[in-house]
Tab-separated table of C-alpha atoms and ligand atoms in Angstrom:
chain	number	residue	atom	x	y	z
A	1	HIS	CA	4.479	21.983	-25.292
A	2	ALA	CA	4.523	22.100	-21.489
A	3	ALA	CA	2.555	18.841	-21.326
A	4	GLU	CA	4.859	17.310	-23.913
A	5	ALA	CA	7.928	18.554	-22.033
A	6	ASN	CA	6.569	17.053	-18.823
A	7	ARG	CA	5.911	13.720	-20.507
A	8	THR	CA	9.486	13.517	-21.722
A	9	ASP	CA	11.141	15.117	-18.691
A	10	LEU	CA	10.942	12.003	-16.499
A	11	MET	CA	11.608	12.804	-12.840
A	12	THR	CA	12.635	9.351	-11.649
A	13	ILE	CA	13.335	8.697	-7.964
A	14	THR	CA	17.041	8.322	-8.708
A	15	ARG	CA	17.220	11.680	-10.493
A	16	PHE	CA	15.163	13.290	-7.712
A	17	VAL	CA	17.486	12.023	-4.976
A	18	LEU	CA	20.595	12.987	-6.974
A	19	ASN	CA	19.153	16.519	-7.269
A	20	GLU	CA	18.552	16.576	-3.507
A	21	GLN	CA	21.974	15.140	-2.675
A	22	SER	CA	23.673	17.715	-4.908
A	23	LYS	CA	22.742	20.251	-2.192
A	24	TYR	CA	25.245	18.443	0.080
A	25	PRO	CA	28.632	18.844	-1.658
A	26	GLU	CA	30.255	16.337	0.668
A	27	SER	CA	27.901	13.562	-0.351
A	28	ARG	CA	29.730	11.056	-2.504
A	29	GLY	CA	26.599	9.480	-3.948
A	30	ASP	CA	26.633	6.775	-1.276
A	31	PHE	CA	23.077	7.565	-0.228
A	32	THR	CA	21.885	7.421	-3.835
A	33	ILE	CA	23.485	3.996	-4.240
A	34	LEU	CA	21.896	2.808	-0.974
A	35	LEU	CA	18.477	4.096	-2.010
A	36	SER	CA	18.699	2.514	-5.454
A	37	ASN	CA	19.192	-0.853	-3.754
A	38	ILE	CA	16.158	-0.301	-1.539
A	39	VAL	CA	14.194	0.616	-4.668
A	40	LEU	CA	15.440	-2.573	-6.368
A	41	GLY	CA	14.123	-4.626	-3.431
A	42	CYS	CA	10.760	-2.882	-3.667
A	43	LYS	CA	10.493	-3.550	-7.402
A	44	PHE	CA	11.176	-7.233	-6.768
A	45	VAL	CA	8.579	-7.447	-3.998
A	46	CYS	CA	6.068	-5.572	-6.149
A	47	THR	CA	6.477	-8.215	-8.863
A	48	ALA	CA	6.342	-11.134	-6.433
A	49	VAL	CA	3.302	-9.788	-4.550
A	50	ASN	CA	1.347	-9.056	-7.699
A	51	LYS	CA	1.862	-12.448	-9.302
A	52	PRO	CA	-1.204	-14.459	-8.229
A	53	LEU	CA	-0.032	-17.686	-6.576
A	54	GLY	CA	-0.443	-20.810	-8.643
A	55	SER	CA	-1.309	-19.037	-11.851
A	56	PRO	CA	0.774	-20.014	-14.856
A	57	LEU	CA	3.254	-17.240	-15.453
A	58	GLN	CA	3.359	-17.912	-19.118
A	59	ASP	CA	5.461	-15.090	-20.395
A	60	LEU	CA	4.074	-14.651	-23.883
A	61	THR	CA	7.395	-13.486	-25.231
A	62	THR	CA	9.600	-16.438	-24.320
A	63	LYS	CA	9.060	-20.118	-23.601
A	64	SER	CA	12.048	-20.278	-21.262
A	65	TYR	CA	13.988	-18.060	-18.863
A	66	PHE	CA	17.457	-17.964	-17.303
A	67	ASP	CA	17.233	-18.832	-13.610
A	68	HIS	CA	19.939	-16.820	-11.816
A	69	SER	CA	19.884	-18.967	-8.690
A	70	THR	CA	20.675	-22.227	-10.529
A	71	ARG	CA	22.221	-20.644	-13.653
A	72	GLN	CA	19.998	-22.875	-15.796
A	73	VAL	CA	17.619	-22.143	-18.666
A	74	LEU	CA	14.259	-23.374	-17.383
A	75	PRO	CA	10.779	-23.646	-18.936
A	76	ASN	CA	8.803	-20.482	-18.426
A	77	SER	CA	5.721	-22.492	-17.551
A	78	LEU	CA	7.054	-22.879	-13.991
A	79	ASP	CA	4.888	-20.846	-11.654
A	80	LEU	CA	6.817	-17.977	-10.101
A	81	LEU	CA	6.871	-19.597	-6.680
A	82	GLU	CA	7.728	-22.975	-8.211
A	83	ARG	CA	10.980	-21.526	-9.495
A	84	PRO	CA	14.149	-22.735	-7.699
A	85	MET	CA	14.984	-19.218	-6.487
A	86	PHE	CA	11.771	-19.297	-4.433
A	87	ARG	CA	12.091	-22.816	-3.135
A	88	GLN	CA	14.342	-23.868	-0.270
A	89	GLY	CA	14.395	-27.684	-0.487
A	90	GLU	CA	10.752	-28.657	-0.682
A	91	GLU	CA	9.601	-25.837	1.641
A	92	GLN	CA	8.254	-23.003	-0.480
A	93	LYS	CA	9.399	-19.683	0.965
A	94	LYS	CA	6.692	-17.388	2.280
A	95	LEU	CA	6.648	-13.995	0.615
A	96	ASP	CA	7.669	-12.135	3.761
A	97	VAL	CA	10.718	-14.396	4.242
A	98	LEU	CA	11.537	-14.124	0.555
A	99	SER	CA	11.179	-10.341	0.623
A	100	ASN	CA	13.482	-10.198	3.613
A	101	ASP	CA	16.115	-12.260	1.775
A	102	VAL	CA	15.931	-9.905	-1.203
A	103	PHE	CA	16.305	-6.754	0.899
A	104	VAL	CA	19.133	-8.140	3.040
A	105	LYS	CA	21.097	-9.239	-0.048
A	106	ALA	CA	20.429	-5.972	-1.911
A	107	LEU	CA	21.472	-3.860	1.091
A	108	ILE	CA	24.642	-5.864	1.759
A	109	SER	CA	25.629	-5.885	-1.927
A	110	SER	CA	25.204	-2.082	-2.014
A	111	GLY	CA	28.409	-1.879	0.047
A	112	ARG	CA	26.873	1.138	1.861
A	113	THR	CA	25.497	-0.509	5.010
A	114	CYS	CA	27.075	-1.887	8.174
A	115	ILE	CA	24.042	-2.842	10.292
A	116	LEU	CA	20.619	-4.141	9.230
A	117	VAL	CA	17.608	-4.580	11.515
A	118	SER	CA	14.673	-6.471	10.040
A	119	GLU	CA	11.274	-7.382	11.502
A	120	GLU	CA	11.983	-10.876	10.147
A	121	ASP	CA	15.309	-11.378	11.947
A	122	GLU	CA	15.553	-11.692	15.724
A	123	LEU	CA	19.144	-10.389	15.714
A	124	ALA	CA	20.647	-7.444	13.872
A	125	THR	CA	22.832	-8.271	10.856
A	126	PHE	CA	26.394	-6.890	11.050
A	127	VAL	CA	27.713	-6.649	7.499
A	128	GLU	CA	31.102	-8.286	6.860
A	129	PRO	CA	33.948	-5.724	7.057
A	130	SER	CA	34.840	-5.842	3.357
A	131	LYS	CA	31.316	-4.748	2.413
A	132	ARG	CA	30.676	-2.207	5.190
A	133	GLY	CA	29.361	1.307	4.496
A	134	ARG	CA	28.257	4.294	6.550
A	135	TYR	CA	24.541	3.533	6.902
A	136	ALA	CA	22.338	1.413	9.159
A	137	VAL	CA	18.965	0.390	7.729
A	138	VAL	CA	15.982	-0.698	9.822
A	139	PHE	CA	13.078	-2.218	7.890
A	140	ASP	CA	9.949	-4.326	7.804
A	141	PRO	CA	10.213	-6.053	4.434
A	142	LEU	CA	6.539	-6.935	4.132
A	143	ASP	CA	4.405	-5.255	6.771
A	144	GLY	CA	0.835	-6.491	6.956
A	145	SER	CA	1.744	-9.680	5.085
A	146	SER	CA	-1.095	-11.547	6.832
A	147	ASN	CA	-3.352	-9.547	4.462
A	148	ILE	CA	-1.792	-10.905	1.256
A	149	ASP	CA	-4.331	-13.666	0.639
A	150	CYS	CA	-7.302	-11.302	0.678
A	151	GLY	CA	-5.705	-8.734	-1.645
A	152	VAL	CA	-5.343	-5.917	0.904
A	153	SER	CA	-2.477	-3.493	0.221
A	154	ILE	CA	0.723	-4.276	2.130
A	155	GLY	CA	4.099	-2.608	2.198
A	156	THR	CA	7.778	-2.275	2.974
A	157	ILE	CA	8.731	0.266	5.654
A	158	PHE	CA	12.322	1.504	6.194
A	159	GLY	CA	14.435	3.997	8.097
A	160	ILE	CA	18.083	5.006	7.543
A	161	TYR	CA	20.661	6.137	10.149
A	162	MET	CA	24.174	7.378	9.413
A	163	VAL	CA	26.519	5.452	11.716
A	164	LYS	CA	29.321	7.119	13.697
A	165	ASP	CA	31.708	4.162	13.493
A	166	SER	CA	31.345	1.954	10.434
A	167	ILE	CA	34.648	0.175	11.202
A	168	GLU	CA	33.508	-1.444	14.457
A	169	PRO	CA	29.757	-0.707	14.561
A	170	THR	CA	27.749	-1.672	17.634
A	171	LEU	CA	24.030	-2.009	18.251
A	172	ASP	CA	24.048	1.496	19.789
A	173	GLU	CA	24.160	2.837	16.247
A	174	VAL	CA	20.522	1.739	15.775
A	175	LEU	CA	19.302	2.259	19.362
A	176	GLN	CA	18.939	5.927	18.457
A	177	PRO	CA	15.889	8.213	18.611
A	178	GLY	CA	13.964	8.465	15.353
A	179	LYS	CA	14.852	12.172	15.081
A	180	ASN	CA	18.395	11.031	14.222
A	181	MET	CA	17.206	9.248	11.079
A	182	LEU	CA	18.572	10.646	7.818
A	183	ALA	CA	15.678	9.297	5.785
A	184	ALA	CA	12.574	7.132	6.008
A	185	GLY	CA	9.918	5.840	3.692
A	186	TYR	CA	7.604	3.059	2.609
A	187	CYS	CA	6.562	1.283	-0.534
A	188	MET	CA	2.907	0.286	-0.776
A	189	TYR	CA	1.986	-2.720	-2.953
A	190	GLY	CA	-1.604	-2.047	-3.925
A	191	SER	CA	-3.510	-1.324	-7.132
A	192	SER	CA	-0.343	0.594	-8.037
A	193	CYS	CA	3.099	0.507	-6.451
A	194	THR	CA	3.704	3.761	-4.550
A	195	PHE	CA	7.024	4.760	-2.968
A	196	VAL	CA	6.872	7.564	-0.384
A	197	LEU	CA	10.173	9.030	0.826
A	198	SER	CA	11.589	11.779	2.994
A	199	THR	CA	15.301	12.601	3.247
A	200	GLY	CA	14.579	15.352	5.796
A	201	ALA	CA	13.433	18.029	3.330
A	202	GLY	CA	9.739	17.246	2.961
A	203	VAL	CA	7.884	14.190	1.647
A	204	ASN	CA	7.574	13.054	-1.981
A	205	GLY	CA	5.609	10.214	-3.584
A	206	PHE	CA	6.619	8.175	-6.615
A	207	THR	CA	4.560	5.671	-8.603
A	208	LEU	CA	6.074	2.685	-10.400
A	209	ASP	CA	5.607	2.859	-14.162
A	210	PRO	CA	5.761	-0.869	-14.991
A	211	SER	CA	6.465	-0.149	-18.655
A	212	LEU	CA	9.625	1.742	-17.662
A	213	GLY	CA	10.409	-0.154	-14.454
A	214	GLU	CA	10.989	3.262	-12.905
A	215	PHE	CA	9.403	5.107	-9.987
A	216	ILE	CA	8.202	8.482	-11.344
A	217	LEU	CA	7.456	11.542	-9.167
A	218	THR	CA	3.643	11.726	-8.912
A	219	HIS	CA	3.080	13.332	-5.475
A	220	PRO	CA	5.558	16.221	-5.085
A	221	ASP	CA	5.914	17.875	-1.661
A	222	ILE	CA	3.107	16.017	0.182
A	223	LYS	CA	1.584	18.045	3.065
A	224	ILE	CA	-0.934	16.433	5.423
A	225	PRO	CA	-4.104	18.527	6.071
A	226	LYS	CA	-3.881	20.343	9.438
A	227	LYS	CA	-7.055	18.585	10.593
A	228	GLY	CA	-8.889	15.569	9.222
A	229	LYS	CA	-12.304	13.910	9.247
A	230	ILE	CA	-11.096	10.312	9.645
A	231	TYR	CA	-9.898	8.315	12.620
A	232	SER	CA	-8.221	4.949	12.142
A	233	VAL	CA	-8.038	2.445	15.003
A	234	ASN	CA	-8.946	-1.166	15.720
A	235	GLU	CA	-12.166	-0.601	17.684
A	236	GLY	CA	-12.061	-4.282	18.636
A	237	ASN	CA	-9.535	-3.361	21.337
A	238	ALA	CA	-11.832	-0.703	22.887
A	239	LYS	CA	-12.490	-2.579	26.131
A	240	ASN	CA	-8.751	-2.561	26.912
A	241	TRP	CA	-8.014	1.117	26.147
A	242	ASP	CA	-6.834	3.570	28.796
A	243	GLY	CA	-8.881	6.655	29.726
A	244	PRO	CA	-7.440	9.277	27.333
A	245	THR	CA	-7.650	6.975	24.298
A	246	ALA	CA	-11.218	5.965	25.156
A	247	LYS	CA	-12.151	9.632	25.649
A	248	TYR	CA	-10.547	10.668	22.343
A	249	VAL	CA	-12.328	7.959	20.327
A	250	GLU	CA	-15.617	8.844	22.079
A	251	ARG	CA	-15.125	12.467	20.931
A	252	CYS	CA	-14.502	11.285	17.364
A	253	LYS	CA	-17.892	9.520	17.422
A	254	PHE	CA	-19.891	11.991	19.562
A	255	PRO	CA	-18.290	15.433	19.118
A	256	LYS	CA	-19.192	17.849	21.936
A	257	ASP	CA	-18.802	20.966	19.791
A	258	GLY	CA	-21.682	20.068	17.473
A	259	SER	CA	-19.296	19.232	14.576
A	260	SER	CA	-19.978	16.100	12.532
A	261	PRO	CA	-18.535	12.812	13.748
A	262	LYS	CA	-15.327	11.565	12.152
A	263	SER	CA	-15.492	8.564	9.789
A	264	LEU	CA	-13.767	5.350	10.829
A	265	ARG	CA	-11.432	3.848	8.242
A	266	TYR	CA	-9.264	0.912	9.381
A	267	ILE	CA	-7.580	-1.388	6.872
A	268	GLY	CA	-5.378	-3.233	9.354
A	269	SER	CA	-2.286	-2.781	7.192
A	270	MET	CA	-0.155	0.049	8.566
A	271	VAL	CA	1.238	1.226	5.233
A	272	ALA	CA	-2.267	1.483	3.733
A	273	ASP	CA	-3.760	3.230	6.803
A	274	VAL	CA	-0.827	5.659	7.063
A	275	HIS	CA	-0.802	6.401	3.303
A	276	ARG	CA	-4.516	7.331	3.417
A	277	THR	CA	-3.905	9.462	6.539
A	278	LEU	CA	-0.974	11.258	4.870
A	279	LEU	CA	-3.000	12.107	1.748
A	280	TYR	CA	-6.472	12.723	3.224
A	281	GLY	CA	-5.613	13.838	6.787
A	282	GLY	CA	-6.993	12.507	10.066
A	283	ILE	CA	-5.370	10.333	12.708
A	284	PHE	CA	-4.038	6.774	12.871
A	285	LEU	CA	-3.705	5.284	16.321
A	286	TYR	CA	-2.425	2.014	17.719
A	287	PRO	CA	-2.695	2.743	21.454
A	288	ALA	CA	-1.467	0.796	24.457
A	289	ASP	CA	-4.031	-1.435	26.042
A	290	LYS	CA	-4.234	-3.704	29.089
A	291	LYS	CA	-3.116	-6.714	27.004
A	292	SER	CA	-0.254	-4.849	25.283
A	293	PRO	CA	1.016	-2.019	27.522
A	294	ASN	CA	3.446	-0.922	24.772
A	295	GLY	CA	0.927	-1.271	21.975
A	296	LYS	CA	1.697	-3.552	19.033
A	297	LEU	CA	3.745	-1.555	16.514
A	298	ARG	CA	7.532	-1.741	16.481
A	299	VAL	CA	9.531	1.410	17.236
A	300	LEU	CA	12.473	1.135	14.817
A	301	TYR	CA	10.810	-0.002	11.603
A	302	GLU	CA	7.125	0.966	11.961
A	303	VAL	CA	6.709	3.852	14.445
A	304	PHE	CA	9.880	5.858	13.657
A	305	PRO	CA	9.681	5.851	9.818
A	306	MET	CA	5.958	6.734	9.784
A	307	SER	CA	6.452	9.410	12.479
A	308	PHE	CA	9.394	10.877	10.534
A	309	LEU	CA	7.224	11.129	7.404
A	310	MET	CA	4.285	12.660	9.317
A	311	GLU	CA	6.467	15.410	10.831
A	312	GLN	CA	8.094	16.106	7.467
A	313	ALA	CA	4.599	16.450	5.944
A	314	GLY	CA	3.509	18.966	8.637
A	315	GLY	CA	1.763	16.491	10.928
A	316	GLN	CA	2.977	14.974	14.164
A	317	ALA	CA	3.400	11.702	16.078
A	318	PHE	CA	2.917	11.066	19.800
A	319	THR	CA	3.408	7.930	21.934
A	320	GLY	CA	0.956	8.870	24.710
A	321	LYS	CA	3.922	10.081	26.742
A	322	GLN	CA	6.231	11.984	24.347
A	323	ARG	CA	7.030	12.985	20.784
A	324	ALA	CA	7.534	9.641	19.049
A	325	LEU	CA	10.814	10.654	17.393
A	326	ASP	CA	12.338	11.526	20.800
A	327	LEU	CA	11.906	7.953	22.054
A	328	VAL	CA	15.227	6.144	22.700
A	329	PRO	CA	14.742	2.413	22.057
A	330	ASN	CA	16.499	-0.125	24.289
A	331	ASP	CA	15.781	-3.141	22.114
A	332	ILE	CA	15.704	-3.429	18.320
A	333	HIS	CA	12.192	-4.973	18.377
A	334	GLU	CA	10.744	-2.707	21.077
A	335	ARG	CA	7.089	-1.680	20.671
A	336	SER	CA	5.398	1.654	21.383
A	337	PRO	CA	1.878	3.042	21.347
A	338	ILE	CA	1.472	5.572	18.504
A	339	PHE	CA	-0.907	8.411	17.600
A	340	LEU	CA	0.074	10.013	14.291
A	341	GLY	CA	-1.452	12.205	11.588
A	342	SER	CA	-2.900	15.701	11.235
A	343	TYR	CA	-1.261	18.201	13.571
A	344	GLU	CA	-4.463	19.399	15.261
A	345	ASP	CA	-5.932	15.922	15.660
A	346	VAL	CA	-2.825	14.685	17.476
A	347	GLU	CA	-2.830	17.879	19.602
A	348	GLU	CA	-6.232	16.807	20.954
A	349	VAL	CA	-4.824	13.437	22.021
A	350	LYS	CA	-1.841	15.146	23.691
A	351	ALA	CA	-4.188	17.444	25.647
A	352	LEU	CA	-6.183	14.459	26.941
A	353	TYR	CA	-3.013	12.656	28.088
A	354	ALA	CA	-1.679	15.868	29.678
A	355	ALA	CA	-4.955	16.283	31.611
A	356	GLU	CA	-4.675	12.654	32.776
A	357	ASP	CA	-1.110	13.260	34.017
A	358	LYS	CA	-2.330	16.215	36.090
A	359	LYS	CA	-4.834	14.063	37.983
B	1	LIG	P1	-4.464	-5.341	14.432
B	1	LIG	C1	-0.136	-5.833	10.472
B	1	LIG	O1	-0.145	-7.088	11.088
B	1	LIG	C2	0.337	-4.814	11.502
B	1	LIG	O2	1.627	-5.094	11.923
B	1	LIG	C3	0.259	-3.406	10.910
B	1	LIG	O3	0.527	-3.395	9.555
B	1	LIG	C4	-1.174	-3.001	11.231
B	1	LIG	O4	-1.316	-1.602	11.398
B	1	LIG	C5	-1.438	-3.709	12.564
B	1	LIG	O5	-0.544	-4.817	12.627
B	1	LIG	C6	-2.856	-4.220	12.647
B	1	LIG	O6	-3.006	-4.824	13.942
B	1	LIG	O7	-4.224	-5.763	15.855
B	1	LIG	O8	-5.393	-4.159	14.349
B	1	LIG	O9	-4.841	-6.448	13.498
């Protein structure tokens, strides 16, 4: 009966968040509405990413479909990306631009946001007054999108701040340290569609059940192992690394204490590398190097959300100088070096940087 009860007692992401929000009597469900719009965006991207380009999308059930963007009934034989909603004039939209459009529209229509920062948009979006809400959302709609054509997992990464002044919001509302985030998460588009979320009370993973169109709780209360056997870095940048990073990676490969070397796993798609680190343990690093003194990854919508999740899962995140979540960004697209993952692995990096500072 227990198995049967479980099968019919569907813990969807919406129900899960409503349960969590019920602990805060003052919450008026705004966060749940905001999150459901982020989830909608992820479901759309999941569909778009998983439809192979150029393949006929013959939907066996109907020969035609209603196209919302032109309000026409059109033949279903049109390839997904041939459909008007994907085309802007003759220029077919790239998936990352399309994904950005979907998230921006979903977030604005939620009526719960007042500022949006996207990797795709140079400037922040200030929502029109009639649609403003209490939240600011920072996001990368399709991180790692250069990997689409070879089938590598990619993802959406987001962070959520509560703003102080939603009437006349300013950019200061998002130039806040990551520790001020209310929530953060990512959605990974891989063999399955996995949504990982923290609202500040631990980390939970949900998997999209395509037959239901719902994200179901599959990874409750994720905790990262205290120490791992994997390091994840682009070794191709080794000649440009600073001393502590070079020393740490050397130790991973030639441990002094007689332990076995760590394995190297590097996918080159942050969501995939971080998801593996979260579940298996180990360390993911994108350090500074001579070419990029601030590293490559963006503070607001890559470093902060992943660091937030790591801390919530019992791990930690370090920039080479400080706790990542303490960083105060000065620009919405600022970059930072990042070392994140298992608590003890990151401690080793911190010790090497501390020793360097003492020199
Ligand atoms: P590199 C993808 O382009 C990305 O922004 C992250 O998803 C990924 O972790 C990183 O860049 C990979 O960068 O320089 O190793 O190819």
